[in-house]
Amino acid sequence: MKKQILTCTVNDQAVEVLVPPYQTLLDALREDLGLTGPKEGCGTGDCGACTVHLDGKPVASCLMLAMQARGRAVRTIEGLAKTGTLHPLQDAFVRHGVPQCGFCIPGVLMAAAAVLAENPRPTEQEIRYGIAGNLCRCTGYTKMLTAIIEAAGAGAPARREG
Amino acid sequence: MAVMKTTRDIKGVGDPIPRADGREKVTGAVQYVADIQPRGLLHAKLLRSPHAHARIVRIDTSKAKALPGVRAVITAADMPQLKKKAPTRAHAVLAIDRVVFSGQPVAAVAADELAIAEEALDLIQVEYQVLPVAVDPLKSMQPGAPPVAEAGTEADTSEALAHSAVALASSETKPAKAVNISQQANVKRGDVAKGFAEAEHILEKTYRVPMVHQGYLEPHAVLAQWDTTGNLTLWASTQGSFNTRSEVADVLEIPENRIKVIPVECGGGFGGKIRALCEPITAELARVTNRPVRYVMTRREELEAGMPAPQVIIRLKTGVKRDGTLLALEAETILDTGAFSGTVLAVSAVFLGSMYKWPAFDIKGMEVLTHKPSVAAYRAPAAPQTIFAIESHMAQIARELGLDPVEFRMRHLIQEGDPMVNNQPWQSNGAKQVLAKVGEHPLWKGRKEWAASGGKDGRGLRGTGFALGGWLGGLQPTSATVRLNPDGSLNVLTGQVDIAGTNISLAQIAASAFGVDFDQVKITTGDTDTAPLTGLSAGSKTIYTVGSAVLQAAQDARRQTFEIAAKEMEASVHDLEIRDGKVIVKGAPDKSVTLASIGKKGNLYMSKIPPVLGTATPAFSQQAPGFAAQIARVEVDPDTGETTLHEFVVIQDVGKAINPLGVEGQMQGGAVQSLGIAMTEGLMFDDAGRLMNPSLLDYRKLTAADLPNIETIIVEVPSPSGPFGARGVGEPPIVPAPAAIANAVEDATGVRITELPVTPERIALGRVAKGNGGARPR
Amino acid sequence: MRRFDLAVPGSVDDCLKALAGNPAGAKLVAGGTDLLPQMKNGLLKPAQVVDLSGVAELRVLAVDGSGLRIGAAVTARELELDARVRARYASIAESGALVGSVQVRNLATVGGNLCNAAPSADMAPPLIALEAVAVIAGPKGRRRLPLAEFFTGVRRTVLGADELLVELVVPDPGSGSGGNYLRHTPRRELDIAVVGVASQVTLAAGKCAKARIALASVAPTPVRATAAERVLEGQALTPDLIERAAGLAVEAARPIADQRGSVEFRRHLVRVLTQRTLTTALARAGALARASA
């Protein structure tokens, strides 16, 4: 059970790290790369707290083996916006008082960013289905919808490459 | 308890200010327990019993201990302080010789990696002798049922029963002791037999609500580390650091001041993180390995072996006159508490008979032990289940008698001063105002048009329903300090875990009470070494109690500041005010000293001026009930029973919305939890006491795609005792939805569901049973 | 999860070599959406796992003269969104769209869904109703068999421990054909079928030339409702006939009661969903026929 070398891009940085073959992408991000934004809420793909982008698409990182990210581009919440700035979604979430306990928020933002990247002017239903894979127990989702619709209207940027 | 005065301009209270930690949360910068990665960290796993009731014959941990990377394997044999008659669930750290629920911990492992710890569990050999189980509470409460508690524990009330004056449900045979009834209650008034004899309408139904899990996204997590002097530090996801400290100290038999509990950001609690659960065993693993040890429950463990809300079965019988006059109410409420006593039985009994004015009632309550994971609180414990029963019942009475459901309730609704079933008077409350808003709401007024409209593809069945519920409001003593800094800013210290965004409201209260702008205030949540004693972030009481403490501490700091300023300016304290960072003599604005100068003097070498430190240590006796009503507009597929929630409104009396943004968030979040209980959630156990749905695939929480926007209407009927009139906000919104949904579904389909959740299967088969499902599916 | 070794082959041949080297049973992982949860629950404890994500051949999604070729590692999300699949093989796109959530669909593969062979596998009924053929690679080369014969029991398929599902070949059903997949779930997303039904009807001269109805979650494997199919073929599809077929479809179902549904509810849903999918399939067949006329 020797470790293997994972070479990929994470938040636009080239990364090379030794990972156990049985490690998930989620754990590699959190423990080897110190990116603790993505969370484990269930470990089985049923809650969305671990959502990251893989080549721009939202995936459940708890269901991927770390080595399956080889040669690919991963983006976590820490890389959603340039350091020191906020993505329009993040800014809207803050102003509308969306986060309560905050545990689901990184996953929701990554899912929402993916919705807007694929569909810059989504309907409310399209947004609801786009974040339906993200369970939230605190907010009831309503303020999330308000914030996402506002960010969409403000012209959130098109999908970042990778 | 001083009545809050609001004579000065309020700077901050009532403003919808976003939480200060919003930015940290949206960038993933906030740390939860599982994000803390100390050097040398070991990972803990627990071996759990697959059997709901069994004797432990033998445990062999030798192979597990030999696995490279394993640093410790312990069983109850290694912890002599564990008591066979564990008084609480927290004390049942590791099973000694008997397991009483499936999922009960039997052994614990600490290893270099989680994967190694899991393999170590596979290597532990346990020989069980399986025993008969008591799973169904109705069977478990019968004499002769397999016993749950150890004979002689507090939970064993068989002796009390033998001497009790409480009349039980009818039992003709001479019973062996009903060993699994752990609490009983009976409240009575008037003559129910006479009431039923005079009744022109009698309705008797049994309502059932399964156990549900609080559903917080962050599983239980704790990091434990001992230092070289025998002091323990726990980084915990908890709703009450002081409570955690006390419980851990009690279980491990060490002094409380040897333990420091640091409340790390909590990813949801809702009552499930009040009691200690994982902390004692993690502390013990850290002690024997002399390393930091972290234990994070898996989602499966949370569902199988967490501390859910009780299963509740309520038999409710009412007698009324045809014109809707209430005559008599008789009820039995049975709460299935799992393997340890932990329900608030009184809440169920009280709410059944206290919402409306019943001239005669006889309400019995029983808490029953079963071989299932024991319960803890879940946001307004026992209230959603109880209101489901009474509000479903009231809707049926109104429907069967042809009465307007709002007017029928309004006529009989309690008011301030009316006696509850325990003869305590209702405190001031906004129940009537909230109910009135139901009657005025467009969803309610438009219900006939909605019912008549076609529905999706012309085939959906459309209906509307509502329910009224509330929460009495928790009380707990607390303390807070307010400190004036050398630059004129304020530091506020509490021990209160900020679960609901209450810190921003506390800052608003402190700012308003002292007289500075809101951004001059920093709120700190201290750990159990540094913070003054405080209670749980639960019971909808944080703003009510801690807010009061912060208010009083800020007022105390203001008084001290005035005393110092008055001496300096040779003025009277009564002539002073604070504005723009200065203490000013009213009417003489050039006579002033800056707050900063007062703050500096309190920290200056050789100064005779003391530092300004406001403190408050209030205790409370007066509750401030909060009422909420919810209206649901639904459409039901007549053949599959699939129910679409088109619109949903929460109308809630919050007394005073200190932070409307936060209040709305509580109302919406509580409503969706309520809807989950109503429509999709339930822990399902098989006959052997094993959980059949231990994953979030089959323990169904509502997604964004299942819900509409939750409309919120804030009502403000000030409480005489809360800060600025505030009442508790967190719990009322979880209460009404189950009844509202059941009422809406009956309105749409004619099917009355009395067992939660209201699932498509129950609706579809209910329609088939009534013959409506015989028509060609369209 | 417990520890294991991981092989990362770059081709089908390398994959077969990795499997051959592990007669005790290596597990294949593509999307991981079924395998990883099972490993985390301790249901599976393989010593070796073979990762398919680097095998490009398995991700081909192509339309040619004979029909649709779906590589085994094509994701549910790709099938959901692909315009060609949505236009001509609508029921496949519909079933792909229903798997889990977006985050799961971007990982979950059609091959994984079929090889995991849960009775509730959403992608099986539409592929069976469209008469898909499975292409399997093994040490002796490749073999083909109708997908309807691929499943042998709960979580069991014809695949040997040294074999790999490479692709599905779906014959073009023609422009007079329409299909639909519906399932019942308690929630809108993140859920699993209580009952799933796929119907595909092909019209000729206003009558039903071919009907295929496949059911999920009502037997150990996906099943075809052949009696219902027979009553439709050669007839004009009236609402009464469709209702009769829906009743016959119930007889093909052998559901068990479990925590997701009772026997009675499942039988009821088979009737309802068969009636609805046949009606939609018929409408689509007619629309497609008119569109290409």
PDB file of N, CA, C and O in Angstrom, chain A residues 73-105:
ATOM      1  N   ALA A  73      -7.741  19.559 -13.102  1.00  0.00           N
ATOM      2  CA  ALA A  73      -7.754  20.826 -12.372  1.00  0.00           C
ATOM      3  C   ALA A  73      -8.856  20.791 -11.333  1.00  0.00           C
ATOM      4  O   ALA A  73     -10.016  20.538 -11.662  1.00  0.00           O
ATOM      5  N   VAL A  74      -8.463  21.063 -10.099  1.00  0.00           N
ATOM      6  CA  VAL A  74      -9.421  21.065  -8.996  1.00  0.00           C
ATOM      7  C   VAL A  74      -9.540  22.486  -8.460  1.00  0.00           C
ATOM      8  O   VAL A  74      -8.542  23.213  -8.362  1.00  0.00           O
ATOM      9  N   ARG A  75     -10.767  22.872  -8.129  1.00  0.00           N
ATOM     10  CA  ARG A  75     -10.942  24.192  -7.488  1.00  0.00           C
ATOM     11  C   ARG A  75     -11.790  24.000  -6.253  1.00  0.00           C
ATOM     12  O   ARG A  75     -12.822  23.348  -6.282  1.00  0.00           O
ATOM     13  N   THR A  76     -11.307  24.573  -5.141  1.00  0.00           N
ATOM     14  CA  THR A  76     -12.067  24.545  -3.893  1.00  0.00           C
ATOM     15  C   THR A  76     -12.572  25.945  -3.582  1.00  0.00           C
ATOM     16  O   THR A  76     -12.241  26.909  -4.283  1.00  0.00           O
ATOM     17  N   ILE A  77     -13.329  26.070  -2.506  1.00  0.00           N
ATOM     18  CA  ILE A  77     -13.875  27.377  -2.117  1.00  0.00           C
ATOM     19  C   ILE A  77     -12.756  28.397  -1.931  1.00  0.00           C
ATOM     20  O   ILE A  77     -12.924  29.579  -2.214  1.00  0.00           O
ATOM     21  N   GLU A  78     -11.617  27.916  -1.478  1.00  0.00           N
ATOM     22  CA  GLU A  78     -10.502  28.838  -1.254  1.00  0.00           C
ATOM     23  C   GLU A  78     -10.030  29.465  -2.560  1.00  0.00           C
ATOM     24  O   GLU A  78      -9.361  30.498  -2.546  1.00  0.00           O
ATOM     25  N   GLY A  79     -10.350  28.816  -3.678  1.00  0.00           N
ATOM     26  CA  GLY A  79      -9.907  29.331  -4.964  1.00  0.00           C
ATOM     27  C   GLY A  79     -11.028  29.905  -5.800  1.00  0.00           C
ATOM     28  O   GLY A  79     -10.864  30.117  -7.002  1.00  0.00           O
ATOM     29  N   LEU A  80     -12.166  30.157  -5.170  1.00  0.00           N
ATOM     30  CA  LEU A  80     -13.302  30.668  -5.947  1.00  0.00           C
ATOM     31  C   LEU A  80     -13.031  32.095  -6.409  1.00  0.00           C
ATOM     32  O   LEU A  80     -13.427  32.498  -7.505  1.00  0.00           O
ATOM     33  N   ALA A  81     -12.374  32.863  -5.571  1.00  0.00           N
ATOM     34  CA  ALA A  81     -12.047  34.236  -5.934  1.00  0.00           C
ATOM     35  C   ALA A  81     -10.570  34.465  -5.687  1.00  0.00           C
ATOM     36  O   ALA A  81      -9.937  33.725  -4.945  1.00  0.00           O
ATOM     37  N   LYS A  82     -10.028  35.502  -6.306  1.00  0.00           N
ATOM     38  CA  LYS A  82      -8.622  35.824  -6.053  1.00  0.00           C
ATOM     39  C   LYS A  82      -8.479  36.234  -4.586  1.00  0.00           C
ATOM     40  O   LYS A  82      -9.368  36.825  -4.011  1.00  0.00           O
ATOM     41  N   THR A  83      -7.316  35.912  -4.010  1.00  0.00           N
ATOM     42  CA  THR A  83      -7.069  36.249  -2.612  1.00  0.00           C
ATOM     43  C   THR A  83      -7.386  37.702  -2.330  1.00  0.00           C
ATOM     44  O   THR A  83      -6.976  38.591  -3.076  1.00  0.00           O
ATOM     45  N   GLY A  84      -8.130  37.931  -1.251  1.00  0.00           N
ATOM     46  CA  GLY A  84      -8.444  39.300  -0.862  1.00  0.00           C
ATOM     47  C   GLY A  84      -9.700  39.848  -1.498  1.00  0.00           C
ATOM     48  O   GLY A  84     -10.215  40.877  -1.071  1.00  0.00           O
ATOM     49  N   THR A  85     -10.213  39.154  -2.511  1.00  0.00           N
ATOM     50  CA  THR A  85     -11.467  39.625  -3.100  1.00  0.00           C
ATOM     51  C   THR A  85     -12.559  38.604  -2.820  1.00  0.00           C
ATOM     52  O   THR A  85     -12.284  37.490  -2.381  1.00  0.00           O
ATOM     53  N   LEU A  86     -13.783  39.011  -3.077  1.00  0.00           N
ATOM     54  CA  LEU A  86     -14.906  38.079  -2.941  1.00  0.00           C
ATOM     55  C   LEU A  86     -15.586  37.920  -4.287  1.00  0.00           C
ATOM     56  O   LEU A  86     -15.806  38.894  -4.994  1.00  0.00           O
ATOM     57  N   HIS A  87     -15.903  36.697  -4.617  1.00  0.00           N
ATOM     58  CA  HIS A  87     -16.750  36.412  -5.782  1.00  0.00           C
ATOM     59  C   HIS A  87     -18.116  37.066  -5.518  1.00  0.00           C
ATOM     60  O   HIS A  87     -18.559  37.124  -4.369  1.00  0.00           O
ATOM     61  N   PRO A  88     -18.792  37.539  -6.562  1.00  0.00           N
ATOM     62  CA  PRO A  88     -20.126  38.139  -6.341  1.00  0.00           C
ATOM     63  C   PRO A  88     -21.059  37.233  -5.536  1.00  0.00           C
ATOM     64  O   PRO A  88     -21.861  37.742  -4.741  1.00  0.00           O
ATOM     65  N   LEU A  89     -20.954  35.929  -5.702  1.00  0.00           N
ATOM     66  CA  LEU A  89     -21.784  35.025  -4.905  1.00  0.00           C
ATOM     67  C   LEU A  89     -21.429  35.133  -3.426  1.00  0.00           C
ATOM     68  O   LEU A  89     -22.311  35.184  -2.565  1.00  0.00           O
ATOM     69  N   GLN A  90     -20.134  35.145  -3.136  1.00  0.00           N
ATOM     70  CA  GLN A  90     -19.709  35.234  -1.734  1.00  0.00           C
ATOM     71  C   GLN A  90     -20.181  36.550  -1.132  1.00  0.00           C
ATOM     72  O   GLN A  90     -20.688  36.596  -0.012  1.00  0.00           O
ATOM     73  N   ASP A  91     -20.015  37.614  -1.891  1.00  0.00           N
ATOM     74  CA  ASP A  91     -20.418  38.929  -1.405  1.00  0.00           C
ATOM     75  C   ASP A  91     -21.923  38.962  -1.151  1.00  0.00           C
ATOM     76  O   ASP A  91     -22.380  39.456  -0.115  1.00  0.00           O
ATOM     77  N   ALA A  92     -22.690  38.407  -2.077  1.00  0.00           N
ATOM     78  CA  ALA A  92     -24.150  38.411  -1.906  1.00  0.00           C
ATOM     79  C   ALA A  92     -24.544  37.568  -0.694  1.00  0.00           C
ATOM     80  O   ALA A  92     -25.463  37.929   0.053  1.00  0.00           O
ATOM     81  N   PHE A  93     -23.886  36.440  -0.490  1.00  0.00           N
ATOM     82  CA  PHE A  93     -24.192  35.585   0.662  1.00  0.00           C
ATOM     83  C   PHE A  93     -23.959  36.348   1.967  1.00  0.00           C
ATOM     84  O   PHE A  93     -24.719  36.234   2.919  1.00  0.00           O
ATOM     85  N   VAL A  94     -22.878  37.119   2.027  1.00  0.00           N
ATOM     86  CA  VAL A  94     -22.588  37.866   3.261  1.00  0.00           C
ATOM     87  C   VAL A  94     -23.660  38.921   3.490  1.00  0.00           C
ATOM     88  O   VAL A  94     -24.225  39.035   4.577  1.00  0.00           O
ATOM     89  N   ARG A  95     -23.959  39.690   2.448  1.00  0.00           N
ATOM     90  CA  ARG A  95     -24.892  40.810   2.636  1.00  0.00           C
ATOM     91  C   ARG A  95     -26.307  40.357   2.951  1.00  0.00           C
ATOM     92  O   ARG A  95     -27.038  41.036   3.656  1.00  0.00           O
ATOM     93  N   HIS A  96     -26.697  39.206   2.449  1.00  0.00           N
ATOM     94  CA  HIS A  96     -28.050  38.722   2.715  1.00  0.00           C
ATOM     95  C   HIS A  96     -28.130  37.880   3.984  1.00  0.00           C
ATOM     96  O   HIS A  96     -29.171  37.308   4.273  1.00  0.00           O
ATOM     97  N   GLY A  97     -27.018  37.808   4.720  1.00  0.00           N
ATOM     98  CA  GLY A  97     -27.060  37.058   5.976  1.00  0.00           C
ATOM     99  C   GLY A  97     -27.322  35.577   5.773  1.00  0.00           C
ATOM    100  O   GLY A  97     -28.024  34.950   6.558  1.00  0.00           O
ATOM    101  N   VAL A  98     -26.769  35.019   4.699  1.00  0.00           N
ATOM    102  CA  VAL A  98     -27.037  33.614   4.403  1.00  0.00           C
ATOM    103  C   VAL A  98     -26.393  32.656   5.403  1.00  0.00           C
ATOM    104  O   VAL A  98     -27.075  31.814   5.972  1.00  0.00           O
ATOM    105  N   PRO A  99     -25.080  32.736   5.670  1.00  0.00           N
ATOM    106  CA  PRO A  99     -24.468  31.696   6.500  1.00  0.00           C
ATOM    107  C   PRO A  99     -24.979  31.724   7.930  1.00  0.00           C
ATOM    108  O   PRO A  99     -25.012  32.778   8.562  1.00  0.00           O
ATOM    109  N   GLN A 100     -25.385  30.588   8.445  1.00  0.00           N
ATOM    110  CA  GLN A 100     -25.667  30.467   9.872  1.00  0.00           C
ATOM    111  C   GLN A 100     -24.539  29.632  10.479  1.00  0.00           C
ATOM    112  O   GLN A 100     -23.495  30.195  10.779  1.00  0.00           O
ATOM    113  N   CYS A 101     -24.680  28.339  10.578  1.00  0.00           N
ATOM    114  CA  CYS A 101     -23.556  27.592  11.161  1.00  0.00           C
ATOM    115  C   CYS A 101     -22.375  27.562  10.199  1.00  0.00           C
ATOM    116  O   CYS A 101     -21.237  27.372  10.595  1.00  0.00           O
ATOM    117  N   GLY A 102     -22.674  27.709   8.917  1.00  0.00           N
ATOM    118  CA  GLY A 102     -21.624  27.857   7.915  1.00  0.00           C
ATOM    119  C   GLY A 102     -21.080  26.577   7.310  1.00  0.00           C
ATOM    120  O   GLY A 102     -20.322  26.623   6.352  1.00  0.00           O
ATOM    121  N   PHE A 103     -21.476  25.427   7.858  1.00  0.00           N
ATOM    122  CA  PHE A 103     -20.829  24.177   7.448  1.00  0.00           C
ATOM    123  C   PHE A 103     -21.129  23.824   5.990  1.00  0.00           C
ATOM    124  O   PHE A 103     -20.288  23.292   5.280  1.00  0.00           O
ATOM    125  N   CYS A 104     -22.321  24.134   5.520  1.00  0.00           N
ATOM    126  CA  CYS A 104     -22.709  23.771   4.152  1.00  0.00           C
ATOM    127  C   CYS A 104     -22.236  24.792   3.136  1.00  0.00           C
ATOM    128  O   CYS A 104     -22.242  24.528   1.934  1.00  0.00           O
ATOM    129  N   ILE A 105     -21.852  25.967   3.619  1.00  0.00           N
ATOM    130  CA  ILE A 105     -21.662  27.116   2.727  1.00  0.00           C
ATOM    131  C   ILE A 105     -20.596  26.909   1.645  1.00  0.00           C
ATOM    132  O   ILE A 105     -20.842  27.228   0.481  1.00  0.00           O
TER     133      ILE A 105
END
